[in-house]
C-alpha angles and dihedrals in degrees: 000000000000116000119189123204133201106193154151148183134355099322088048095049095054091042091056095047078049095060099034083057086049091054088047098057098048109073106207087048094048098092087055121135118234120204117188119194103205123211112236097181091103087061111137139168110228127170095355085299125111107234117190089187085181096055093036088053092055090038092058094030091054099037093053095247104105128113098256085196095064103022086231150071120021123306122254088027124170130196107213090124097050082046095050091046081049090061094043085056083242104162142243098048085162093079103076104222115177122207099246082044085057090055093062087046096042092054095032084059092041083052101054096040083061090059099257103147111233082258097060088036088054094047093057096045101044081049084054087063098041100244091138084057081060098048092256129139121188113204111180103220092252150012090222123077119258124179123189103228121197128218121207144153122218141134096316088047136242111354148143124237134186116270094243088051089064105034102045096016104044089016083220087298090133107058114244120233089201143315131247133206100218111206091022090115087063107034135099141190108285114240107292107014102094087048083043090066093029101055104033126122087213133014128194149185119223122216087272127149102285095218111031093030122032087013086057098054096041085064088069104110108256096022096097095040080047095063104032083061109041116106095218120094123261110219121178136200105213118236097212123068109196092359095304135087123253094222131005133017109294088134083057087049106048079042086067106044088044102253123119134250097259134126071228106055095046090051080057087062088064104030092119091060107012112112092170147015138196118214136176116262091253097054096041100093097050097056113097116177133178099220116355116090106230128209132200122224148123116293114183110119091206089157144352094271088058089038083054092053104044080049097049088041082050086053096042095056091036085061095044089059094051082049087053098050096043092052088052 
């Protein structure tokens, strides 16, 4: 079987090790392909180093080397670089930047300034933590740079900040007018991502941010199109449980782009492609959607096992749908 993924941040990336447990466990599912499908939206240039804070999430998630604490950056971490640029009154020291973390950004921007493209960076760095050995491929959503950009008003006026500046520095505390997906004009799909959704058996949408994850990658040109024509079945994990996130700031984000905060509302961002979605219990009964099948159970991913389970619920409705298909 070949699963495709679009995902993002620290929900998709537990998700994903969920699911990747689940396949693992079952053994006529074991040999099965995941494609992930990376937001690079978060993308930011700090210190003279390119950071992907989105891949390196999943990289660490997946390769058993992320801070589980904090959901994201490398376990047993230490900070002595980020001090010694704060003495040098090197800025941002909101950003927190350990000093193994600046070693993936240190050789990922070697990398690049030698004229490797973000796919073959990635590559080497995802084979560094042994997510080949799993039957996994990372593919970043594109080989252009594309930066969210925020736009906000506040005492200094109208302005547009990075996307990190407002989530991690502000935590979504100034309201954002809209967001803006800086390079997408330019961008287009990396090598492998447009066959990935094409030719999948399943494809499925982790509990990301709606709107700067998964809403990010589905601007590259041929994503949408992609998905609105592939014959397998979309099946997504919703990211709000009784219409708020479980961690970050998605009800900020769908503020800002004028949806509501409903289980609802999310599944409405994907009603030209989705074929299922999985809700929490309390919010089953109030979903009412023209053409997607919805599904009620528990969705907090308090640790891999229950990760596993809400991964392996999203499959198996993923599969009673191709059943479905295939009987009409």
């Amino acid at each position: 079987m070949r699963i495709t993924a679009l995902a993002g941040g620290i929900g998709g990336a537990r998700f994903l090790r969920g699911l990747r447990a689940h396949l693992d466990r079952t053994p006529d599912l074991a040999d099965t392909e995941l494609t992930i499908i990376g937001n690079t939206g978060d993308d930011i240039s700090l210190f003279g180093l390119r950071v992907c804070p989105d891949l390196d999430t999943l990289i660490y998630t997946l390769g058993d080397g992320s801070h589980e604490a904090q959901g994201w950056g490398r376990a047993d971490e230490s900070y002595r670089v980020l001090g010694e640029l704060a003495a040098y009154g090197a800025v941002p020291q909101w950003f927190g930047l350990g000093d193994l973390d600046f070693g993936t950004h240190i050789v990922r921007s070697q990398w690049l300034g030698q004229g490797l493209s973000l796919s073959e960076v990635t590559a080497r760095l995802a084979a560094r933590w042994g997510l080949p050995d799993q039957r996994i491929t990372l593919l970043p959503m594109s080989d252009s740079p594309v930066e969210t950009h925020v736009v906000v008003e506040d005492e200094q006026g109208q302005r547009a900040i990075h996307f990190q500046e407002w989530w991690v520095r502000h935590q979504a505390s100034i309201p954002a007018q809209r967001f803006q997906a800086v390079g997408m004009d330019r961008a287009s799909a990396a090598p492998g991502v447009l066959d990935a959704i094409r030719g999948a058996d399943v494809v499925l949408l982790p509990p990301s941010n709606p709107v700067v994850s998964i809403g990010i990658i589905l601007g590259v040109p041929g994503v949408r199109d992609a998905l609105r024509g592939t014959a397998a079945p979309v099946v997504g994990v919703s990211p709000l449980i009784n219409g708020m996130p479980v961690r970050g700031h998605a009800d900020a984000c769908l503020r800002a782009i004028g949806v509501d905060s409903t289980t609802s509302a999310v599944a409405g961002l994907y009603e030209d492609f989705l074929d299922g979605w999985l809700v929490s219990p309390e919010d089953e009964s109030s979903v009412k959607l023209p053409r997607a099948v919805v599904r009620g159970r528990p969705l907090l991913m308090t640790d891999t096992d229950a990760a596993a389970e809400i991964a392996g619920a999203a499959l198996d409705l993923a599969l009673e749908l191709t059943s479905r298909t295939r009987g009409a």
